[in-house]
PDB file of C-alpha atoms in Angstrom:
ATOM      1  CA  PHE A   1      78.422 218.657  79.650  1.00  0.00           C
ATOM      2  CA  PHE A   2      80.663 215.379  78.284  1.00  0.00           C
ATOM      3  CA  PHE A   3      79.265 212.074  78.985  1.00  0.00           C
ATOM      4  CA  PRO A   4      82.110 209.488  77.994  1.00  0.00           C
ATOM      5  CA  GLN A   5      79.151 206.610  77.917  1.00  0.00           C
ATOM      6  CA  GLY A   6      77.135 208.691  75.091  1.00  0.00           C
ATOM      7  CA  GLY A   7      73.759 211.422  75.746  1.00  0.00           C
ATOM      8  CA  TYR A   8      73.173 215.079  75.750  1.00  0.00           C
ATOM      9  CA  GLY A   9      73.460 217.250  78.408  1.00  0.00           C
ATOM     10  CA  PRO A  10      73.230 221.366  77.875  1.00  0.00           C
ATOM     11  CA  THR A  11      76.293 221.886  75.534  1.00  0.00           C
ATOM     12  CA  CYS A  12      76.985 218.110  75.527  1.00  0.00           C
ATOM     13  CA  ARG A  13      79.321 216.359  72.985  1.00  0.00           C
ATOM     14  CA  ARG A  14      77.324 213.648  71.178  1.00  0.00           C
ATOM     15  CA  THR A  15      79.485 209.839  71.958  1.00  0.00           C
ATOM     16  CA  ASP A  16      76.997 207.774  71.032  1.00  0.00           C
ATOM     17  CA  PRO A  17      78.677 204.486  68.466  1.00  0.00           C
ATOM     18  CA  HIS A  18      74.707 204.378  66.981  1.00  0.00           C
ATOM     19  CA  PRO A  19      73.445 207.707  65.381  1.00  0.00           C
ATOM     20  CA  ALA A  20      70.615 207.863  65.301  1.00  0.00           C
ATOM     21  CA  PRO A  21      68.692 208.463  61.842  1.00  0.00           C
ATOM     22  CA  THR A  22      69.224 211.819  60.630  1.00  0.00           C
ATOM     23  CA  HIS A  23      65.995 211.935  58.495  1.00  0.00           C
ATOM     24  CA  LEU A  24      63.924 212.116  61.622  1.00  0.00           C
ATOM     25  CA  PRO A  25      62.983 215.253  63.388  1.00  0.00           C
ATOM     26  CA  THR A  26      65.421 216.604  65.158  1.00  0.00           C
ATOM     27  CA  HIS A  27      63.143 216.357  68.446  1.00  0.00           C
ATOM     28  CA  HIS A  28      62.645 212.506  67.483  1.00  0.00           C
ATOM     29  CA  ARG A  29      67.121 212.508  67.322  1.00  0.00           C
ATOM     30  CA  HIS A  30      67.871 213.344  70.902  1.00  0.00           C
ATOM     31  CA  ARG A  31      67.353 209.491  72.414  1.00  0.00           C
ATOM     32  CA  ARG A  32      67.891 206.320  70.275  1.00  0.00           C
ATOM     33  CA  HIS A  33      65.742 204.444  72.475  1.00  0.00           C
ATOM     34  CA  HIS A  34      63.053 206.826  72.533  1.00  0.00           C
ATOM     35  CA  TYR A  35      61.733 205.235  68.549  1.00  0.00           C
ATOM     36  CA  GLN A  36      62.876 201.776  69.004  1.00  0.00           C
ATOM     37  CA  ASN A  37      59.985 200.868  70.034  1.00  0.00           C
ATOM     38  CA  THR A  38      57.102 202.831  67.921  1.00  0.00           C
ATOM     39  CA  SER A  39      56.374 203.379  63.829  1.00  0.00           C
ATOM     40  CA  LEU A  40      59.326 205.825  64.262  1.00  0.00           C
ATOM     41  CA  CYS A  41      61.345 203.020  63.924  1.00  0.00           C
ATOM     42  CA  PRO A  42      62.552 202.230  60.408  1.00  0.00           C
ATOM     43  CA  PHE A  43      62.453 198.267  61.357  1.00  0.00           C
ATOM     44  CA  TYR A  44      58.964 199.053  62.710  1.00  0.00           C
ATOM     45  CA  GLY A  45      56.881 197.437  59.469  1.00  0.00           C
ATOM     46  CA  LEU A  46      59.082 194.493  59.318  1.00  0.00           C
ATOM     47  CA  LYS A  47      59.247 193.827  63.232  1.00  0.00           C
ATOM     48  CA  LYS A  48      55.540 193.900  62.660  1.00  0.00           C
ATOM     49  CA  ALA A  49      55.425 191.679  59.729  1.00  0.00           C
ATOM     50  CA  MET A  50      57.385 188.661  61.705  1.00  0.00           C
ATOM     51  CA  VAL A  51      54.311 187.069  63.262  1.00  0.00           C
ATOM     52  CA  ASN A  52      54.112 182.938  64.118  1.00  0.00           C
ATOM     53  CA  ILE A  53      51.347 180.882  63.021  1.00  0.00           C
ATOM     54  CA  ARG A  54      51.325 178.064  65.812  1.00  0.00           C
ATOM     55  CA  LYS A  55      49.086 175.726  67.680  1.00  0.00           C
ATOM     56  CA  ALA A  56      47.835 176.924  70.782  1.00  0.00           C
ATOM     57  CA  THR A  57      48.310 175.718  74.746  1.00  0.00           C
ATOM     58  CA  ILE A  58      46.842 176.065  77.542  1.00  0.00           C
ATOM     59  CA  HIS A  59      49.162 178.905  78.743  1.00  0.00           C
ATOM     60  CA  ASP A  60      48.207 180.868  75.783  1.00  0.00           C
ATOM     61  CA  LEU A  61      44.666 180.627  76.873  1.00  0.00           C
ATOM     62  CA  LEU A  62      44.672 183.844  79.036  1.00  0.00           C
ATOM     63  CA  GLU A  63      46.325 185.647  76.036  1.00  0.00           C
ATOM     64  CA  MET A  64      43.745 184.903  74.026  1.00  0.00           C
ATOM     65  CA  GLN A  65      40.697 185.703  76.353  1.00  0.00           C
ATOM     66  CA  ASN A  66      42.661 189.098  76.373  1.00  0.00           C
ATOM     67  CA  CYS A  67      42.449 189.535  72.655  1.00  0.00           C
ATOM     68  CA  ASN A  68      38.338 188.250  72.143  1.00  0.00           C
ATOM     69  CA  LEU A  69      37.871 191.503  74.998  1.00  0.00           C
ATOM     70  CA  PHE A  70      39.893 193.802  72.709  1.00  0.00           C
ATOM     71  CA  CYS A  71      38.495 192.698  69.415  1.00  0.00           C
ATOM     72  CA  LEU A  72      35.040 191.255  70.306  1.00  0.00           C
ATOM     73  CA  PRO A  73      31.458 191.734  71.937  1.00  0.00           C
ATOM     74  CA  GLU A  74      30.843 188.612  71.742  1.00  0.00           C
ATOM     75  CA  ASN A  75      33.439 187.050  75.249  1.00  0.00           C
ATOM     76  CA  TYR A  76      33.173 183.927  76.907  1.00  0.00           C
ATOM     77  CA  GLN A  77      34.900 182.439  80.061  1.00  0.00           C
ATOM     78  CA  MET A  78      37.632 180.611  80.829  1.00  0.00           C
ATOM     79  CA  LYS A  79      35.964 177.030  80.244  1.00  0.00           C
ATOM     80  CA  TYR A  80      34.846 177.768  77.295  1.00  0.00           C
ATOM     81  CA  TYR A  81      37.851 177.890  76.264  1.00  0.00           C
ATOM     82  CA  LEU A  82      39.458 174.658  78.450  1.00  0.00           C
ATOM     83  CA  TYR A  83      36.103 172.556  77.015  1.00  0.00           C
ATOM     84  CA  HIS A  84      37.667 173.709  73.570  1.00  0.00           C
ATOM     85  CA  ILE A  85      41.257 173.309  74.249  1.00  0.00           C
ATOM     86  CA  LEU A  86      40.851 169.755  75.555  1.00  0.00           C
ATOM     87  CA  SER A  87      38.354 168.390  73.561  1.00  0.00           C
ATOM     88  CA  TRP A  88      39.955 169.757  70.511  1.00  0.00           C
ATOM     89  CA  PRO A  89      43.465 170.670  70.897  1.00  0.00           C
ATOM     90  CA  GLN A  90      44.860 170.075  67.081  1.00  0.00           C
ATOM     91  CA  LEU A  91      41.949 173.257  66.125  1.00  0.00           C
ATOM     92  CA  LEU A  92      43.051 176.382  67.988  1.00  0.00           C
ATOM     93  CA  TYR A  93      45.838 178.560  66.130  1.00  0.00           C
ATOM     94  CA  VAL A  94      47.720 181.529  67.464  1.00  0.00           C
ATOM     95  CA  ALA A  95      49.553 184.714  65.856  1.00  0.00           C
ATOM     96  CA  GLU A  96      52.420 185.253  68.021  1.00  0.00           C
ATOM     97  CA  ASP A  97      54.593 188.251  67.087  1.00  0.00           C
ATOM     98  CA  TYR A  98      58.528 188.902  68.373  1.00  0.00           C
ATOM     99  CA  ASP A  99      58.078 190.096  71.740  1.00  0.00           C
ATOM    100  CA  LYS A 100      56.380 186.447  72.355  1.00  0.00           C
ATOM    101  CA  LYS A 101      52.398 188.403  72.612  1.00  0.00           C
ATOM    102  CA  ILE A 102      49.360 187.069  71.140  1.00  0.00           C
ATOM    103  CA  VAL A 103      48.107 188.874  68.584  1.00  0.00           C
ATOM    104  CA  GLY A 104      45.343 186.915  67.016  1.00  0.00           C
ATOM    105  CA  TYR A 105      43.629 183.309  67.346  1.00  0.00           C
ATOM    106  CA  VAL A 106      40.938 180.868  66.248  1.00  0.00           C
ATOM    107  CA  LEU A 107      39.109 178.859  68.220  1.00  0.00           C
ATOM    108  CA  ALA A 108      37.036 176.055  65.985  1.00  0.00           C
ATOM    109  CA  LYS A 109      35.595 172.862  67.349  1.00  0.00           C
ATOM    110  CA  MET A 110      34.109 169.865  65.914  1.00  0.00           C
ATOM    111  CA  GLU A 111      30.219 168.966  65.697  1.00  0.00           C
ATOM    112  CA  ASP A 112      30.410 165.322  66.181  1.00  0.00           C
ATOM    113  CA  ASN A 113      26.720 164.493  67.224  1.00  0.00           C
ATOM    114  CA  SER A 114      25.675 165.953  63.523  1.00  0.00           C
ATOM    115  CA  LYS A 115      25.872 164.519  59.531  1.00  0.00           C
ATOM    116  CA  PRO A 116      27.909 165.608  57.642  1.00  0.00           C
ATOM    117  CA  LEU A 117      30.770 165.777  59.876  1.00  0.00           C
ATOM    118  CA  HIS A 118      31.553 169.481  59.606  1.00  0.00           C
ATOM    119  CA  GLY A 119      33.519 171.644  61.328  1.00  0.00           C
ATOM    120  CA  HIS A 120      32.432 174.853  63.360  1.00  0.00           C
ATOM    121  CA  ILE A 121      34.702 178.823  63.811  1.00  0.00           C
ATOM    122  CA  THR A 122      33.401 179.889  67.135  1.00  0.00           C
ATOM    123  CA  SER A 123      35.669 182.596  66.964  1.00  0.00           C
ATOM    124  CA  LEU A 124      37.956 184.511  64.852  1.00  0.00           C
ATOM    125  CA  ALA A 125      39.901 187.729  66.111  1.00  0.00           C
ATOM    126  CA  VAL A 126      43.240 189.384  65.077  1.00  0.00           C
ATOM    127  CA  LEU A 127      44.263 192.686  67.728  1.00  0.00           C
ATOM    128  CA  ARG A 128      43.712 196.021  65.180  1.00  0.00           C
ATOM    129  CA  SER A 129      47.589 196.637  65.729  1.00  0.00           C
ATOM    130  CA  HIS A 130      48.665 193.557  63.528  1.00  0.00           C
ATOM    131  CA  ARG A 131      45.168 193.757  60.556  1.00  0.00           C
ATOM    132  CA  LYS A 132      45.620 193.695  56.830  1.00  0.00           C
ATOM    133  CA  LEU A 133      48.803 191.086  56.760  1.00  0.00           C
ATOM    134  CA  GLY A 134      46.909 188.301  55.831  1.00  0.00           C
ATOM    135  CA  LEU A 135      46.432 187.230  59.857  1.00  0.00           C
ATOM    136  CA  ALA A 136      43.200 185.959  59.685  1.00  0.00           C
ATOM    137  CA  THR A 137      43.944 184.258  56.499  1.00  0.00           C
ATOM    138  CA  LYS A 138      46.304 181.613  57.858  1.00  0.00           C
ATOM    139  CA  LEU A 139      44.382 181.154  61.214  1.00  0.00           C
ATOM    140  CA  MET A 140      41.682 180.429  59.516  1.00  0.00           C
ATOM    141  CA  ARG A 141      42.959 177.891  56.961  1.00  0.00           C
ATOM    142  CA  THR A 142      45.167 176.182  58.860  1.00  0.00           C
ATOM    143  CA  ALA A 143      42.130 175.335  61.615  1.00  0.00           C
ATOM    144  CA  GLN A 144      40.376 174.138  58.161  1.00  0.00           C
ATOM    145  CA  LYS A 145      43.440 172.048  57.042  1.00  0.00           C
ATOM    146  CA  GLU A 146      43.368 169.866  60.069  1.00  0.00           C
ATOM    147  CA  MET A 147      39.728 169.718  60.490  1.00  0.00           C
ATOM    148  CA  GLU A 148      39.863 168.379  56.700  1.00  0.00           C
ATOM    149  CA  THR A 149      43.221 166.137  57.196  1.00  0.00           C
ATOM    150  CA  VAL A 150      42.468 165.031  60.891  1.00  0.00           C
ATOM    151  CA  PHE A 151      38.860 164.747  61.570  1.00  0.00           C
ATOM    152  CA  HIS A 152      37.707 164.447  57.963  1.00  0.00           C
ATOM    153  CA  ALA A 153      35.209 167.315  58.110  1.00  0.00           C
ATOM    154  CA  GLU A 154      33.205 167.745  54.540  1.00  0.00           C
ATOM    155  CA  TYR A 155      32.340 171.122  55.093  1.00  0.00           C
ATOM    156  CA  VAL A 156      33.351 174.624  57.200  1.00  0.00           C
ATOM    157  CA  SER A 157      30.043 176.472  59.745  1.00  0.00           C
ATOM    158  CA  LEU A 158      30.968 179.541  61.085  1.00  0.00           C
ATOM    159  CA  HIS A 159      28.102 182.499  62.515  1.00  0.00           C
ATOM    160  CA  VAL A 160      29.084 185.847  61.383  1.00  0.00           C
ATOM    161  CA  ARG A 161      27.261 189.181  62.015  1.00  0.00           C
ATOM    162  CA  LYS A 162      25.238 191.370  59.358  1.00  0.00           C
ATOM    163  CA  SER A 163      26.825 194.884  60.240  1.00  0.00           C
ATOM    164  CA  ASN A 164      30.785 193.070  59.782  1.00  0.00           C
ATOM    165  CA  THR A 165      31.022 194.282  56.453  1.00  0.00           C
ATOM    166  CA  ALA A 166      35.246 193.215  56.790  1.00  0.00           C
ATOM    167  CA  ALA A 167      34.508 189.939  58.062  1.00  0.00           C
ATOM    168  CA  TYR A 168      31.955 188.879  55.515  1.00  0.00           C
ATOM    169  CA  HIS A 169      34.419 189.853  52.794  1.00  0.00           C
ATOM    170  CA  LEU A 170      37.412 188.214  54.453  1.00  0.00           C
ATOM    171  CA  TYR A 171      35.451 184.896  54.204  1.00  0.00           C
ATOM    172  CA  THR A 172      33.020 184.879  51.166  1.00  0.00           C
ATOM    173  CA  LYS A 173      35.634 186.962  48.802  1.00  0.00           C
ATOM    174  CA  THR A 174      38.889 185.086  50.193  1.00  0.00           C
ATOM    175  CA  LEU A 175      37.974 181.791  51.613  1.00  0.00           C
ATOM    176  CA  GLY A 176      35.511 180.908  49.602  1.00  0.00           C
ATOM    177  CA  TYR A 177      32.379 181.125  52.061  1.00  0.00           C
ATOM    178  CA  GLU A 178      28.886 180.450  50.968  1.00  0.00           C
ATOM    179  CA  GLN A 179      26.016 182.255  52.585  1.00  0.00           C
ATOM    180  CA  HIS A 180      23.335 179.778  53.417  1.00  0.00           C
ATOM    181  CA  ASP A 181      20.825 181.136  56.319  1.00  0.00           C
ATOM    182  CA  ILE A 182      19.716 184.066  58.052  1.00  0.00           C
ATOM    183  CA  GLU A 183      19.232 183.584  62.113  1.00  0.00           C
ATOM    184  CA  SER A 184      17.505 186.309  62.817  1.00  0.00           C
ATOM    185  CA  LYS A 185      18.672 187.596  66.723  1.00  0.00           C
ATOM    186  CA  TYR A 186      21.058 185.091  66.778  1.00  0.00           C
ATOM    187  CA  TYR A 187      23.624 187.402  69.056  1.00  0.00           C
ATOM    188  CA  ALA A 188      23.171 188.738  72.619  1.00  0.00           C
ATOM    189  CA  ASP A 189      22.550 192.392  71.429  1.00  0.00           C
ATOM    190  CA  GLY A 190      19.036 191.010  68.837  1.00  0.00           C
ATOM    191  CA  GLU A 191      21.670 191.521  66.162  1.00  0.00           C
ATOM    192  CA  ASP A 192      21.397 189.294  62.519  1.00  0.00           C
ATOM    193  CA  ALA A 193      23.810 186.558  62.076  1.00  0.00           C
ATOM    194  CA  TYR A 194      24.839 185.227  58.823  1.00  0.00           C
ATOM    195  CA  TYR A 195      25.325 181.306  58.397  1.00  0.00           C
ATOM    196  CA  MET A 196      27.785 180.339  56.163  1.00  0.00           C
ATOM    197  CA  LYS A 197      29.991 177.449  54.646  1.00  0.00           C
ATOM    198  CA  CYS A 198      32.685 176.637  53.011  1.00  0.00           C
ATOM    199  CA  TYR A 199      32.814 172.714  51.611  1.00  0.00           C
ATOM    200  CA  LEU A 200      36.628 171.450  51.773  1.00  0.00           C
ATOM    201  CA  SER A 201      38.360 169.270  48.988  1.00  0.00           C
ATOM    202  CA  TYR A 202      37.948 166.365  50.964  1.00  0.00           C
ATOM    203  CA  SER A 203      34.156 166.707  50.381  1.00  0.00           C
ATOM    204  CA  LYS A 204      34.534 167.713  46.849  1.00  0.00           C
ATOM    205  CA  GLU A 205      37.085 164.990  46.528  1.00  0.00           C
ATOM    206  CA  LYS A 206      34.747 162.180  47.665  1.00  0.00           C
ATOM    207  CA  GLY A 207      31.846 163.923  45.658  1.00  0.00           C
ATOM    208  CA  GLU A 208      33.624 163.510  43.112  1.00  0.00           C
ATOM    209  CA  LYS A 209      34.693 159.601  43.995  1.00  0.00           C
ATOM    210  CA  THR A 210      31.245 158.788  44.736  1.00  0.00           C
ATOM    211  CA  SER A 211      30.011 160.717  41.106  1.00  0.00           C
ATOM    212  CA  LYS A 212      32.838 158.605  39.440  1.00  0.00           C
ATOM    213  CA  LYS A 213      30.806 155.240  41.528  1.00  0.00           C
ATOM    214  CA  LYS A 214      28.225 156.333  40.234  1.00  0.00           C
ATOM    215  CA  ASP A 215      28.594 156.677  36.376  1.00  0.00           C
ATOM    216  CA  LYS A 216      30.493 153.083  36.600  1.00  0.00           C
ATOM    217  CA  SER A 217      27.549 151.598  38.262  1.00  0.00           C
ATOM    218  CA  GLU A 218      25.368 153.246  35.309  1.00  0.00           C
ATOM    219  CA  GLU A 219      27.754 152.280  32.551  1.00  0.00           C
ATOM    220  CA  GLU A 220      27.729 148.544  33.926  1.00  0.00           C
ATOM    221  CA  ALA A 221      24.162 148.109  34.181  1.00  0.00           C
ATOM    222  CA  LYS A 222      23.571 149.891  30.864  1.00  0.00           C
ATOM    223  CA  LYS A 223      26.685 147.125  29.194  1.00  0.00           C
ATOM    224  CA  LYS A 224      24.632 144.163  31.230  1.00  0.00           C
ATOM    225  CA  THR A 225      20.650 145.582  29.545  1.00  0.00           C
ATOM    226  CA  GLU A 226      22.010 145.337  26.325  1.00  0.00           C
ATOM    227  CA  GLU A 227      24.104 142.178  26.327  1.00  0.00           C
ATOM    228  CA  GLU A 228      20.624 140.538  27.384  1.00  0.00           C
ATOM    229  CA  LYS A 229      18.988 142.340  24.658  1.00  0.00           C
ATOM    230  CA  LYS A 230      21.650 140.631  21.990  1.00  0.00           C
ATOM    231  CA  GLU A 231      20.802 137.043  23.490  1.00  0.00           C
ATOM    232  CA  GLU A 232      17.363 137.855  23.532  1.00  0.00           C
ATOM    233  CA  GLU A 233      17.178 138.714  19.567  1.00  0.00           C
ATOM    234  CA  PRO A 234      18.369 135.251  18.795  1.00  0.00           C
ATOM    235  CA  LYS A 235      15.705 133.543  20.910  1.00  0.00           C
ATOM    236  CA  GLU A 236      12.901 135.813  18.872  1.00  0.00           C
ATOM    237  CA  LYS A 237      14.098 134.788  16.238  1.00  0.00           C
ATOM    238  CA  THR A 238      13.814 131.085  16.009  1.00  0.00           C
ATOM    239  CA  LYS A 239       9.999 131.770  17.770  1.00  0.00           C
ATOM    240  CA  LYS A 240       9.243 133.683  14.381  1.00  0.00           C
ATOM    241  CA  SER A 241      10.786 131.369  12.706  1.00  0.00           C
ATOM    242  CA  SER A 242       9.055 128.110  13.891  1.00  0.00           C
ATOM    243  CA  GLN A 243       5.715 130.190  14.073  1.00  0.00           C
ATOM    244  CA  LYS A 244       5.290 129.462   9.980  1.00  0.00           C
ATOM    245  CA  ALA A 245       1.888 131.485   8.551  1.00  0.00           C
ATOM    246  CA  LEU A 246      -0.752 129.037   8.433  1.00  0.00           C
ATOM    247  CA  THR A 247      -2.580 128.318   4.428  1.00  0.00           C
ATOM    248  CA  LYS A 248      -5.600 127.159   3.940  1.00  0.00           C
ATOM    249  CA  GLU A 249      -4.746 123.448   2.863  1.00  0.00           C
ATOM    250  CA  ASP A 250      -3.374 123.794   6.653  1.00  0.00           C
ATOM    251  CA  ILE A 251      -6.985 124.996   7.619  1.00  0.00           C
ATOM    252  CA  ALA A 252      -8.821 122.172   5.972  1.00  0.00           C
ATOM    253  CA  ALA A 253      -6.651 119.271   6.815  1.00  0.00           C
ATOM    254  CA  ALA A 254      -7.137 120.533  10.707  1.00  0.00           C
ATOM    255  CA  ILE A 255     -11.079 120.789   9.931  1.00  0.00           C
ATOM    256  CA  LYS A 256     -10.921 116.935   8.733  1.00  0.00           C
ATOM    257  CA  LYS A 257      -8.887 115.705  11.760  1.00  0.00           C
ATOM    258  CA  ALA A 258     -11.580 117.078  14.136  1.00  0.00           C
ATOM    259  CA  GLU A 259     -14.593 115.962  11.674  1.00  0.00           C
ATOM    260  CA  GLN A 260     -12.909 112.181  12.155  1.00  0.00           C
ATOM    261  CA  LEU A 261     -12.493 112.496  15.900  1.00  0.00           C
ATOM    262  CA  LYS A 262     -16.434 113.407  16.319  1.00  0.00           C
ATOM    263  CA  ALA A 263     -17.268 110.358  14.014  1.00  0.00           C
ATOM    264  CA  ALA A 264     -14.872 107.940  16.069  1.00  0.00           C
ATOM    265  CA  GLN A 265     -16.175 109.202  19.469  1.00  0.00           C
ATOM    266  CA  LYS A 266     -19.686 108.874  17.849  1.00  0.00           C
ATOM    267  CA  LYS A 267     -19.345 105.457  17.084  1.00  0.00           C
TER     268      LYS A 267
END
């Protein structure tokens, strides 16, 4: 059979202007579109890496919830996502692939009532098909940057399961989080959680400024005390010079004056 627009039959002659690559097995060469959207495609890795990190909108919430259901055992109702995006729209980010599909997200908020002011990572998830591409790191860093620049947060906190070693390694080794506490039975299934913090550069700069101010104030106080000591030294010298040592003659003259005064009073 002959297919003028390209194709195959029992005894066909190929007329496809875009032949399949010859390095593929014969059972994968029969149709070009067969491998176009699979891992057999030579451009699959490039397409997989073409992911855009952008701010989330209300239209992304349903896909974010689906991503959460696929990746994590901690799931939330839609009103919880709405609460986050209405309260802190600057802190919700998604990872979108070349097909406009949400493959990851970060859900964050600010702890407004706490002192010092700090942010909190509520949820972070990336689909298994798009892991090990650095998407979780990018999502976290973009959210942390907004916390620092928009809200002037001093640090970011989060909870992670004790059994989630991959996430623990990401937070500690890549993002610089430190473990501060272990909260027992934090999750609904009774598993413990690590409570972790990451201090932002804004708080570090603020701390450096306060330390510099303290150093300046201490230096000024030292200068003042030194100046006061210098002013007191000549006064003490004049007092010492005015107070001469008494001799025997002075004592005898003082006794005579006292006797004369007594005699005058008796008369």
